[in-house]
């Protein structure tokens, strides 16, 4: 079956610190992988995606690489800002629906 | 991308009553979904809203409790019936769009509190 396992939070970092949020998946076939972000009081926004092995998705300084050999799609950012404080969801699409991880709350302090 | 609006954005309702949530998309889309996000938790798919036929419900969700309409390719409604405090959640409309690959977009959500 399809499932996503995501690093549990919450995660608290100082501004300009390096961020990694781990995500691993199990899937049948060849899914697309996504990271969604939910800022306080807002809906989910697509942050980045990768549709095949070794693809790297990137947006707003965030990156994630589709690693088929380790079934992972870890989210990274080199220098976080206070405005990055949000909940981050890893998801996979088989492709006609989304399976979500449990979400990781990131708080960045000045 | 698709722009999705939902009404109402939030509501406080008494137990035993029903609330209908509307979802409007700015373009025609094939697939629309309804999700629930309970406080502090991830998203759970309630159902796929099918245009011209009955919605497809996920395990644990039934039509009597969550009736869904989809009269055309840009609009859907979700009703939360006979509400109880356990129904307090954020309800999100979502659509699947093709942009070289499938991408799924979400509305801003409807925050429901049942007292």
mmCIF file of C-alpha atoms in Angstrom, chain B residues 6-66:
data_model
loop_
_atom_site.group_PDB
_atom_site.id
_atom_site.type_symbol
_atom_site.label_atom_id
_atom_site.label_comp_id
_atom_site.label_asym_id
_atom_site.label_seq_id
_atom_site.Cartn_x
_atom_site.Cartn_y
_atom_site.Cartn_z
ATOM 1 C CA UNK B 6 -14.538 28.118 0.119
ATOM 2 C CA UNK B 7 -17.511 29.472 1.997
ATOM 3 C CA UNK B 8 -17.892 29.916 4.880
ATOM 4 C CA UNK B 9 -14.343 30.395 6.087
ATOM 5 C CA UNK B 10 -15.387 29.513 9.607
ATOM 6 C CA UNK B 11 -18.517 28.802 11.593
ATOM 7 C CA UNK B 12 -19.629 27.900 15.071
ATOM 8 C CA UNK B 13 -22.585 25.518 15.104
ATOM 9 C CA UNK B 14 -24.725 23.790 17.675
ATOM 10 C CA UNK B 15 -24.750 20.034 17.955
ATOM 11 C CA UNK B 16 -27.494 18.332 15.989
ATOM 12 C CA UNK B 17 -27.514 20.921 13.222
ATOM 13 C CA UNK B 18 -26.037 20.695 9.719
ATOM 14 C CA UNK B 19 -23.653 22.919 7.805
ATOM 15 C CA UNK B 20 -23.075 23.052 4.060
ATOM 16 C CA UNK B 21 -19.648 24.125 2.832
ATOM 17 C CA UNK B 22 -19.232 25.425 -0.702
ATOM 18 C CA UNK B 23 -16.175 25.054 -2.902
ATOM 19 C CA UNK B 24 -15.686 27.071 -6.086
ATOM 20 C CA UNK B 25 -12.795 26.616 -8.527
ATOM 21 C CA UNK B 26 -11.756 29.168 -11.134
ATOM 22 C CA UNK B 27 -11.377 26.535 -13.870
ATOM 23 C CA UNK B 28 -12.907 23.229 -14.842
ATOM 24 C CA UNK B 29 -11.270 20.320 -13.065
ATOM 25 C CA UNK B 30 -11.847 16.626 -13.360
ATOM 26 C CA UNK B 31 -11.255 15.581 -9.783
ATOM 27 C CA UNK B 32 -12.348 17.311 -6.609
ATOM 28 C CA UNK B 33 -11.829 16.036 -3.102
ATOM 29 C CA UNK B 34 -12.922 16.845 0.421
ATOM 30 C CA UNK B 35 -10.497 16.461 3.324
ATOM 31 C CA UNK B 36 -10.762 16.859 7.055
ATOM 32 C CA UNK B 37 -7.964 18.141 9.242
ATOM 33 C CA UNK B 38 -8.646 17.605 12.920
ATOM 34 C CA UNK B 39 -6.836 19.823 15.408
ATOM 35 C CA UNK B 40 -3.102 19.174 15.371
ATOM 36 C CA UNK B 41 -3.398 16.307 12.921
ATOM 37 C CA UNK B 42 -2.752 15.568 9.290
ATOM 38 C CA UNK B 43 -5.280 15.534 6.500
ATOM 39 C CA UNK B 44 -7.750 12.700 6.049
ATOM 40 C CA UNK B 45 -9.558 12.189 2.784
ATOM 41 C CA UNK B 46 -13.331 12.113 3.238
ATOM 42 C CA UNK B 47 -14.434 11.512 -0.338
ATOM 43 C CA UNK B 48 -13.901 12.168 -4.010
ATOM 44 C CA UNK B 49 -16.635 14.354 -5.471
ATOM 45 C CA UNK B 50 -17.693 12.965 -8.843
ATOM 46 C CA UNK B 51 -19.456 15.135 -11.369
ATOM 47 C CA UNK B 52 -22.785 13.654 -12.343
ATOM 48 C CA UNK B 53 -22.638 10.691 -9.992
ATOM 49 C CA UNK B 54 -22.460 9.827 -6.309
ATOM 50 C CA UNK B 55 -19.315 10.686 -4.398
ATOM 51 C CA UNK B 56 -16.801 7.978 -3.552
ATOM 52 C CA UNK B 57 -16.302 7.777 0.210
ATOM 53 C CA UNK B 58 -13.251 6.588 2.103
ATOM 54 C CA UNK B 59 -13.434 4.060 4.867
ATOM 55 C CA UNK B 60 -15.014 5.566 7.963
ATOM 56 C CA UNK B 61 -17.057 8.172 6.113
ATOM 57 C CA UNK B 62 -20.638 7.704 4.929
ATOM 58 C CA UNK B 63 -22.985 9.596 2.693
ATOM 59 C CA UNK B 64 -25.634 10.101 5.352
ATOM 60 C CA UNK B 65 -23.178 11.996 7.516
ATOM 61 C CA UNK B 66 -21.269 13.819 4.757
#
